[in-house]
Amino acid sequence: MPVLLTNNYSGPYHLCPALLITKAEKILLLAGMEDHELSLLLLDDPAMQEINRQWRHKDKATNVLSFPQGQDDAFDQHPMLGDIIISIDTAQREAQDNGLTLHRYLTTLLVHGFVHLLGYDHERSDDDADEMFALEHSYLTAIETRRTKMVNLAINVDHVATLRQARGNTEPDPVTAAAIAELAGAVGIVVHLREDRRHMQDRDIEILRKTVQTKLNLEMGATEEIIKIALNLGPDMVTLVPEKRAELTTEGGLDVAGQKAKLKKVIARMTKKNIPVSLFIDPDSAQIQASKEVGATFVEIHTGRYADATSEEEEDKEFLLIAAAAEEAYESGLRVNAGHGLNYVNAGRIAALPTIEELSIGHAIMARAIFTGLDQAVREMVDICRFA
Ligand code: PXP
């Protein structure tokens, strides 16, 4: 086990130990030291202050400290490189000041601590500092591979069908809405064919399969009837969601960890037909790992609790959960989408997360479209994605 992580932090900020271990392992690999061990200790400001006071006679907390093991030139005899100690309280404050999510900033601290373990020291001289920062930059660039384009916007047109079904006639037609959304810049159309057919009808998805020019994403519960329809239809992808008859809208993420065998089979059937599968999950490490295990191509991170937050503090907390989950899923090799409850105020922050490929948005855009027209409503959301 090359990275030994001890988490003594019990404060309010969510930590994803698996993600930090992955990052530390990547750093070891980049340095050609994957056969060495590294100890990583996470704690709070008072504990960091105590260590700083005891070992460096500085009576204050700091962001990161490194303590090499043994002599600098004796790595071969000492497979344990040393300890990197990080204060999460200070890291979170600095992350916020730098406009970074906590886990992205922790990566920069990890790299900084690691380079210190190698014997570099920016406090020795300007030349040493230049050399150390250049090495850190090269490690960070190699580790933080990210999306280079803007986030994609996929439009959910279910609400257009809901309005039509309210009268049981033929308008408004979600097929027309999908075409307008594509012309306005959406790069995907999402439709949820529910078992009770409360909004989208079989006729809608059959026409959309022929008319959608970008990408048709069929959202569905994993029931046999809908699975057969999906296999026959051949959408560009499917998103599996939990579906309850009594709910107004999808209420939570799929419990992938609790039904791995079933989902594995469904995904295998879709894969045979070349239909990539996305799993709609809460921002939760266990669900991400399970999604990877069952063979999903994508996860869609549920942003509902973030969108429904009633205070800035709660919104920040939910945002950090999403940011860490997106990063963890991305690092594990999954492609990452996000959606639910996103609107013109809260979507920008999610769109700016560089590990997220696509946002799936419906209600807020249709609500605005009533007053501004659908074309305008989609364009405004495309702009939010573009400038995030
Ligand atoms: N993603 C999933 C999986 C959904 O179930 C929904 C709602 O249909 C959305 C995204 C879009 O949510 P909203 O309509 O709140 O934008």
Short mmCIF file of C-alpha atoms and ligand atoms in Angstrom, two decimals:
data_model
loop_
_atom_site.label_atom_id
_atom_site.label_comp_id
_atom_site.label_asym_id
_atom_site.label_seq_id
_atom_site.Cartn_x
_atom_site.Cartn_y
_atom_site.Cartn_z
CA MET A 1 0.00 0.00 0.00
CA PRO A 2 2.10 3.00 -1.16
CA VAL A 3 -0.14 5.71 0.34
CA LEU A 4 -1.08 5.41 4.01
CA LEU A 5 -3.80 7.93 4.77
CA THR A 6 -4.80 8.85 8.31
CA ASN A 7 -7.82 11.09 8.56
CA ASN A 8 -7.95 12.87 11.93
CA TYR A 9 -10.08 15.70 10.57
CA SER A 10 -13.59 15.79 11.97
CA GLY A 11 -14.65 19.33 10.97
CA PRO A 12 -17.48 20.39 8.70
CA TYR A 13 -15.84 19.95 5.28
CA HIS A 14 -16.50 16.77 3.35
CA LEU A 15 -13.38 14.78 2.49
CA CYS A 16 -13.01 12.02 -0.03
CA PRO A 17 -10.04 9.90 1.16
CA ALA A 18 -10.18 7.59 -1.89
CA LEU A 19 -9.69 10.59 -4.18
CA LEU A 20 -6.72 11.90 -2.18
CA ILE A 21 -5.10 8.47 -2.24
CA THR A 22 -5.55 8.31 -6.03
CA LYS A 23 -3.92 11.73 -6.41
CA ALA A 24 -1.00 10.81 -4.14
CA GLU A 25 -0.48 7.55 -6.05
CA LYS A 26 -0.43 9.50 -9.31
CA ILE A 27 2.26 11.80 -7.89
CA LEU A 28 4.39 8.81 -6.85
CA LEU A 29 3.97 7.33 -10.33
CA LEU A 30 4.97 10.59 -12.02
CA ALA A 31 8.10 10.79 -9.91
CA GLY A 32 8.95 7.15 -10.72
CA MET A 33 8.59 6.29 -7.03
CA GLU A 34 5.59 3.99 -7.10
CA ASP A 35 7.55 1.44 -5.07
CA HIS A 36 7.93 3.96 -2.21
CA GLU A 37 5.49 4.61 0.58
CA LEU A 38 4.03 7.93 1.59
CA SER A 39 2.14 8.79 4.75
CA LEU A 40 -0.61 11.40 4.51
CA LEU A 41 -2.14 12.88 7.65
CA LEU A 42 -5.22 15.13 7.54
CA LEU A 43 -6.11 17.20 10.57
CA ASP A 44 -7.59 20.49 11.76
CA ASP A 45 -5.93 23.84 12.59
CA PRO A 46 -5.38 23.27 16.36
CA ALA A 47 -3.65 19.91 15.71
CA MET A 48 -1.53 21.47 12.94
CA GLN A 49 -0.58 24.37 15.22
CA GLU A 50 0.59 21.91 17.86
CA ILE A 51 2.81 20.03 15.37
CA ASN A 52 4.17 23.29 13.94
CA ARG A 53 4.96 24.52 17.47
CA GLN A 54 6.58 21.28 18.58
CA TRP A 55 8.76 20.60 15.52
CA ARG A 56 9.32 24.02 13.95
CA HIS A 57 8.90 26.38 16.93
CA LYS A 58 6.19 28.26 15.03
CA ASP A 59 3.08 28.65 17.17
CA LYS A 60 0.50 28.86 14.40
CA ALA A 61 -1.37 26.60 12.01
CA THR A 62 -0.18 26.25 8.42
CA ASN A 63 -1.51 24.56 5.28
CA VAL A 64 1.00 21.74 4.70
CA LEU A 65 4.09 20.32 6.39
CA SER A 66 6.45 17.63 5.15
CA PHE A 67 8.73 15.43 7.24
CA PRO A 68 11.10 13.30 5.18
CA GLN A 69 12.06 9.89 6.44
CA GLY A 70 15.79 9.24 6.65
CA GLN A 71 18.46 10.82 4.46
CA ASP A 72 17.60 12.55 1.17
CA ASP A 73 20.04 10.37 -0.74
CA ALA A 74 18.99 7.09 0.84
CA PHE A 75 15.55 6.54 -0.71
CA ASP A 76 16.49 3.06 -1.81
CA GLN A 77 17.07 1.96 1.77
CA HIS A 78 13.99 3.80 2.96
CA PRO A 79 10.95 2.93 0.90
CA MET A 80 8.91 5.18 3.20
CA LEU A 81 9.42 8.68 1.75
CA GLY A 82 7.98 10.49 4.74
CA ASP A 83 4.90 12.29 6.05
CA ILE A 84 2.80 14.97 4.43
CA ILE A 85 0.51 16.68 6.94
CA ILE A 86 -2.33 18.92 5.77
CA SER A 87 -4.67 21.12 7.77
CA ILE A 88 -8.10 20.92 6.15
CA ASP A 89 -9.29 24.10 7.91
CA THR A 90 -6.48 26.19 6.36
CA ALA A 91 -6.76 24.37 3.03
CA GLN A 92 -10.48 25.15 2.79
CA ARG A 93 -9.91 28.85 3.56
CA GLU A 94 -7.14 29.10 0.95
CA ALA A 95 -9.15 27.11 -1.59
CA GLN A 96 -11.99 29.59 -1.23
CA ASP A 97 -9.58 32.56 -1.61
CA ASN A 98 -8.21 30.98 -4.79
CA GLY A 99 -11.64 30.12 -6.23
CA LEU A 100 -10.85 26.40 -6.19
CA THR A 101 -12.78 23.46 -4.80
CA LEU A 102 -11.27 21.91 -1.68
CA HIS A 103 -10.08 18.72 -3.41
CA ARG A 104 -8.45 20.55 -6.30
CA TYR A 105 -6.58 22.72 -3.86
CA LEU A 106 -5.61 19.70 -1.76
CA THR A 107 -3.91 18.32 -4.86
CA THR A 108 -1.71 21.42 -5.08
CA LEU A 109 -0.83 21.07 -1.38
CA LEU A 110 -0.08 17.37 -1.86
CA VAL A 111 2.26 18.17 -4.74
CA HIS A 112 3.92 20.94 -2.74
CA GLY A 113 4.43 18.65 0.26
CA PHE A 114 5.71 15.87 -1.95
CA VAL A 115 8.30 18.07 -3.68
CA HIS A 116 9.52 19.15 -0.24
CA LEU A 117 9.94 15.46 0.65
CA LEU A 118 12.19 15.12 -2.38
CA GLY A 119 14.49 17.72 -0.84
CA TYR A 120 13.46 20.84 -2.74
CA ASP A 121 13.06 23.97 -0.64
CA HIS A 122 11.69 27.30 -1.89
CA GLU A 123 12.98 29.07 1.23
CA ARG A 124 16.69 28.32 0.47
CA SER A 125 17.16 30.72 -2.44
CA ASP A 126 15.36 32.24 -5.43
CA ASP A 127 16.94 29.65 -7.73
CA ASP A 128 15.75 26.83 -5.48
CA ALA A 129 12.27 28.37 -5.42
CA ASP A 130 12.18 28.61 -9.24
CA GLU A 131 13.30 25.00 -9.56
CA MET A 132 10.79 23.75 -6.99
CA PHE A 133 7.81 25.65 -8.44
CA ALA A 134 8.67 24.50 -11.99
CA LEU A 135 8.64 20.88 -10.83
CA GLU A 136 5.34 21.40 -8.97
CA HIS A 137 3.82 22.97 -12.07
CA SER A 138 4.89 20.05 -14.24
CA TYR A 139 3.38 17.51 -11.79
CA LEU A 140 0.14 19.46 -11.49
CA THR A 141 -0.21 19.82 -15.24
CA ALA A 142 0.30 16.09 -15.67
CA ILE A 143 -2.18 15.16 -12.92
CA GLU A 144 -4.98 17.60 -13.60
CA THR A 145 -6.05 16.54 -17.07
CA ARG A 146 -9.43 18.10 -17.64
CA ARG A 147 -12.16 18.86 -20.07
CA THR A 148 -10.95 21.53 -22.45
CA LYS A 149 -14.29 22.50 -24.00
CA MET A 150 -17.23 24.22 -22.32
CA VAL A 151 -19.73 22.03 -20.51
CA ASN A 152 -22.46 20.62 -22.79
CA LEU A 153 -26.07 21.54 -22.25
CA ALA A 154 -28.71 18.82 -22.71
CA ILE A 155 -32.35 19.88 -22.51
CA ASN A 156 -35.03 17.77 -20.88
CA VAL A 157 -38.29 18.31 -22.81
CA ASP A 158 -40.57 16.26 -20.51
CA HIS A 159 -42.32 19.38 -19.26
CA VAL A 160 -43.54 20.22 -22.73
CA ALA A 161 -45.21 16.81 -22.84
CA THR A 162 -46.65 17.38 -19.35
CA LEU A 163 -48.44 20.49 -20.63
CA ARG A 164 -49.76 18.58 -23.62
CA GLN A 165 -50.99 15.70 -21.47
CA ALA A 166 -52.85 18.17 -19.23
CA ARG A 167 -55.33 18.53 -22.11
CA GLY A 168 -54.74 15.16 -23.72
CA ASN A 169 -54.42 16.69 -27.17
CA THR A 170 -51.46 17.24 -29.51
CA GLU A 171 -49.85 20.48 -28.38
CA PRO A 172 -47.35 21.63 -27.39
CA ASP A 173 -45.30 18.93 -29.07
CA PRO A 174 -42.01 17.94 -27.34
CA VAL A 175 -40.64 17.02 -30.77
CA THR A 176 -40.90 20.66 -31.87
CA ALA A 177 -39.38 21.77 -28.54
CA ALA A 178 -36.41 19.46 -29.07
CA ALA A 179 -35.76 20.91 -32.52
CA ILE A 180 -35.90 24.51 -31.23
CA ALA A 181 -33.59 23.61 -28.32
CA GLU A 182 -31.06 22.12 -30.72
CA LEU A 183 -31.20 25.16 -33.01
CA ALA A 184 -30.56 27.37 -29.97
CA GLY A 185 -27.39 25.49 -29.02
CA ALA A 186 -28.38 22.47 -26.92
CA VAL A 187 -26.19 19.48 -27.73
CA GLY A 188 -28.47 16.83 -26.33
CA ILE A 189 -32.14 16.08 -25.78
CA VAL A 190 -33.27 14.17 -22.68
CA VAL A 191 -36.63 12.44 -22.33
CA HIS A 192 -37.91 10.31 -19.49
CA LEU A 193 -40.25 7.55 -20.61
CA ARG A 194 -42.06 6.73 -17.39
CA GLU A 195 -43.90 3.51 -16.76
CA ASP A 196 -47.13 5.48 -16.19
CA ARG A 197 -46.54 7.59 -19.36
CA ARG A 198 -47.47 10.74 -17.50
CA HIS A 199 -45.60 12.95 -19.94
CA MET A 200 -43.52 11.44 -22.77
CA GLN A 201 -45.39 8.92 -24.93
CA ASP A 202 -44.00 6.06 -27.02
CA ARG A 203 -44.85 8.04 -30.14
CA ASP A 204 -42.67 10.94 -28.93
CA ILE A 205 -39.53 8.93 -28.44
CA GLU A 206 -40.00 7.09 -31.73
CA ILE A 207 -40.18 10.39 -33.65
CA LEU A 208 -37.39 11.95 -31.61
CA ARG A 209 -35.13 9.00 -32.42
CA LYS A 210 -35.51 9.95 -36.09
CA THR A 211 -35.38 13.75 -35.72
CA VAL A 212 -32.88 14.56 -32.95
CA GLN A 213 -29.71 15.78 -34.64
CA THR A 214 -27.48 15.93 -31.58
CA LYS A 215 -27.85 13.16 -29.01
CA LEU A 216 -30.94 11.48 -27.61
CA ASN A 217 -30.62 10.48 -23.96
CA LEU A 218 -33.45 8.21 -22.76
CA GLU A 219 -33.99 8.52 -19.03
CA MET A 220 -35.70 5.43 -17.62
CA GLY A 221 -36.35 3.14 -14.69
CA ALA A 222 -34.73 -0.28 -15.07
CA THR A 223 -37.98 -2.21 -15.60
CA GLU A 224 -38.28 -4.97 -18.18
CA GLU A 225 -40.91 -3.17 -20.28
CA ILE A 226 -38.84 0.02 -20.62
CA ILE A 227 -35.56 -1.88 -21.07
CA LYS A 228 -37.08 -3.66 -24.11
CA ILE A 229 -38.30 -0.36 -25.53
CA ALA A 230 -34.83 1.15 -25.10
CA LEU A 231 -33.09 -1.81 -26.73
CA ASN A 232 -35.47 -1.54 -29.69
CA LEU A 233 -35.20 2.23 -29.97
CA GLY A 234 -31.41 2.48 -29.73
CA PRO A 235 -31.03 5.96 -28.17
CA ASP A 236 -27.55 7.51 -28.10
CA MET A 237 -27.42 6.77 -24.38
CA VAL A 238 -29.70 5.84 -21.50
CA THR A 239 -29.75 7.26 -18.00
CA LEU A 240 -31.05 4.88 -15.36
CA VAL A 241 -33.00 6.56 -12.56
CA PRO A 242 -35.05 5.30 -9.63
CA GLU A 243 -38.71 5.71 -10.49
CA LYS A 244 -41.63 5.87 -8.09
CA ARG A 245 -45.18 6.23 -9.31
CA ALA A 246 -46.20 8.72 -6.62
CA GLU A 247 -43.26 11.13 -7.04
CA LEU A 248 -43.61 14.52 -8.72
CA THR A 249 -40.11 14.23 -10.19
CA THR A 250 -37.10 11.94 -9.68
CA GLU A 251 -36.49 12.23 -5.95
CA GLY A 252 -33.04 10.84 -5.32
CA GLY A 253 -30.15 8.97 -6.81
CA LEU A 254 -30.17 5.32 -7.77
CA ASP A 255 -28.96 2.88 -5.10
CA VAL A 256 -26.34 1.28 -7.34
CA ALA A 257 -24.43 -0.28 -4.45
CA GLY A 258 -27.60 -2.05 -3.30
CA GLN A 259 -28.47 -3.61 -6.68
CA LYS A 260 -25.16 -4.28 -8.39
CA ALA A 261 -26.08 -7.69 -9.83
CA LYS A 262 -29.30 -6.39 -11.42
CA LEU A 263 -27.70 -3.26 -12.86
CA LYS A 264 -24.72 -5.18 -14.19
CA LYS A 265 -27.11 -7.30 -16.25
CA VAL A 266 -29.05 -4.30 -17.56
CA ILE A 267 -25.81 -2.52 -18.52
CA ALA A 268 -24.50 -5.65 -20.25
CA ARG A 269 -27.70 -5.82 -22.34
CA MET A 270 -27.38 -2.13 -23.32
CA THR A 271 -23.67 -2.52 -24.06
CA LYS A 272 -24.45 -5.37 -26.47
CA LYS A 273 -26.50 -2.85 -28.46
CA ASN A 274 -23.79 -0.18 -28.18
CA ILE A 275 -25.92 1.98 -25.89
CA PRO A 276 -23.77 3.70 -23.23
CA VAL A 277 -25.36 3.78 -19.77
CA SER A 278 -25.35 6.63 -17.28
CA LEU A 279 -26.40 6.07 -13.66
CA PHE A 280 -28.12 8.92 -11.84
CA ILE A 281 -26.54 8.89 -8.37
CA ASP A 282 -26.20 11.02 -5.28
CA PRO A 283 -22.74 12.54 -4.73
CA ASP A 284 -21.55 9.59 -2.70
CA SER A 285 -18.31 7.63 -2.84
CA ALA A 286 -19.93 4.19 -2.41
CA GLN A 287 -22.32 4.84 -5.32
CA ILE A 288 -19.46 6.03 -7.53
CA GLN A 289 -17.37 2.93 -6.84
CA ALA A 290 -20.40 0.70 -7.42
CA SER A 291 -21.16 2.49 -10.72
CA LYS A 292 -17.63 1.76 -11.87
CA GLU A 293 -17.95 -1.89 -10.82
CA VAL A 294 -21.21 -2.50 -12.70
CA GLY A 295 -19.73 -1.15 -15.93
CA ALA A 296 -21.44 2.24 -16.34
CA THR A 297 -19.92 4.64 -18.86
CA PHE A 298 -21.29 7.77 -17.19
CA VAL A 299 -22.66 8.85 -13.87
CA GLU A 300 -25.03 11.78 -13.60
CA ILE A 301 -24.51 13.45 -10.24
CA HIS A 302 -27.78 14.43 -8.58
CA THR A 303 -27.68 18.18 -7.92
CA GLY A 304 -31.14 18.34 -6.29
CA ARG A 305 -30.03 18.89 -2.70
CA TYR A 306 -27.65 21.65 -3.83
CA ALA A 307 -30.45 23.29 -5.82
CA ASP A 308 -32.92 23.02 -2.94
CA ALA A 309 -30.52 24.39 -0.29
CA THR A 310 -32.16 27.07 1.84
CA SER A 311 -29.03 28.81 3.11
CA GLU A 312 -25.70 29.81 1.61
CA GLU A 313 -23.94 27.51 4.08
CA GLU A 314 -26.02 24.50 3.06
CA GLU A 315 -25.54 25.31 -0.63
CA ASP A 316 -21.74 25.51 -0.13
CA LYS A 317 -21.75 22.18 1.68
CA GLU A 318 -23.76 20.47 -1.05
CA PHE A 319 -21.61 22.07 -3.74
CA LEU A 320 -18.44 20.67 -2.18
CA LEU A 321 -20.02 17.21 -2.07
CA ILE A 322 -20.80 17.45 -5.79
CA ALA A 323 -17.34 18.81 -6.63
CA ALA A 324 -15.61 15.97 -4.76
CA ALA A 325 -17.92 13.32 -6.22
CA ALA A 326 -17.42 14.61 -9.77
CA GLU A 327 -13.67 14.59 -9.28
CA GLU A 328 -13.70 11.09 -7.76
CA ALA A 329 -15.88 9.70 -10.56
CA TYR A 330 -13.71 11.36 -13.21
CA GLU A 331 -10.52 10.02 -11.63
CA SER A 332 -11.98 6.51 -11.57
CA GLY A 333 -12.48 6.67 -15.34
CA LEU A 334 -16.21 7.44 -15.45
CA ARG A 335 -17.58 10.23 -17.60
CA VAL A 336 -19.50 12.72 -15.49
CA ASN A 337 -22.78 14.55 -16.08
CA ALA A 338 -24.89 16.45 -13.56
CA GLY A 339 -28.44 17.62 -13.21
CA HIS A 340 -31.70 18.16 -11.38
CA GLY A 341 -33.05 21.45 -10.12
CA LEU A 342 -30.42 23.55 -11.88
CA ASN A 343 -31.52 27.05 -12.86
CA TYR A 344 -30.16 30.38 -14.12
CA VAL A 345 -28.75 31.25 -10.70
CA ASN A 346 -27.21 28.01 -9.49
CA ALA A 347 -26.06 26.27 -12.71
CA GLY A 348 -22.93 28.40 -13.33
CA ARG A 349 -21.06 27.05 -10.32
CA ILE A 350 -21.70 23.45 -11.38
CA ALA A 351 -20.89 24.23 -15.04
CA ALA A 352 -17.49 25.55 -13.94
CA LEU A 353 -16.45 22.20 -12.47
CA PRO A 354 -13.90 20.97 -15.00
CA THR A 355 -14.66 17.28 -14.52
CA ILE A 356 -18.30 17.63 -15.56
CA GLU A 357 -19.06 17.03 -19.22
CA GLU A 358 -22.75 17.79 -19.48
CA LEU A 359 -25.63 19.38 -17.58
CA SER A 360 -29.16 18.06 -17.96
CA ILE A 361 -31.71 20.81 -17.37
CA GLY A 362 -35.46 20.90 -17.92
CA HIS A 363 -37.80 22.72 -15.57
CA ALA A 364 -36.00 26.06 -15.21
CA ILE A 365 -35.59 26.43 -18.96
CA MET A 366 -39.22 25.55 -19.73
CA ALA A 367 -40.42 27.91 -16.97
CA ARG A 368 -38.44 30.78 -18.51
CA ALA A 369 -39.53 29.79 -22.01
CA ILE A 370 -43.16 30.58 -21.13
CA PHE A 371 -42.17 34.25 -20.89
CA THR A 372 -39.20 34.61 -23.23
CA GLY A 373 -39.71 31.86 -25.78
CA LEU A 374 -37.80 28.58 -25.83
CA ASP A 375 -35.07 29.75 -28.20
CA GLN A 376 -34.14 32.65 -25.90
CA ALA A 377 -34.37 30.53 -22.74
CA VAL A 378 -32.00 27.90 -24.15
CA ARG A 379 -29.54 30.51 -25.46
CA GLU A 380 -29.34 32.15 -22.02
CA MET A 381 -28.47 28.80 -20.40
CA VAL A 382 -25.93 28.04 -23.15
CA ASP A 383 -24.27 31.37 -22.28
CA ILE A 384 -24.09 30.39 -18.62
CA CYS A 385 -22.34 27.17 -19.62
CA ARG A 386 -20.03 28.99 -22.03
CA PHE A 387 -18.89 31.63 -19.56
CA ALA A 388 -18.75 29.45 -16.43
N1 PXP B 1 -31.58 14.63 -14.60
C1 PXP B 1 -32.46 13.69 -14.18
C2 PXP B 1 -31.93 12.31 -13.98
C3 PXP B 1 -33.81 13.98 -13.97
O1 PXP B 1 -34.66 13.03 -13.55
C4 PXP B 1 -34.27 15.29 -14.22
C5 PXP B 1 -35.73 15.62 -14.06
O2 PXP B 1 -36.48 15.06 -15.05
C6 PXP B 1 -33.33 16.25 -14.66
C7 PXP B 1 -31.99 15.90 -14.81
C8 PXP B 1 -33.71 17.64 -14.96
O3 PXP B 1 -34.18 18.27 -13.79
P1 PXP B 1 -34.88 19.66 -13.87
O4 PXP B 1 -36.14 19.48 -14.66
O5 PXP B 1 -35.13 20.02 -12.43
O6 PXP B 1 -33.93 20.59 -14.56
#
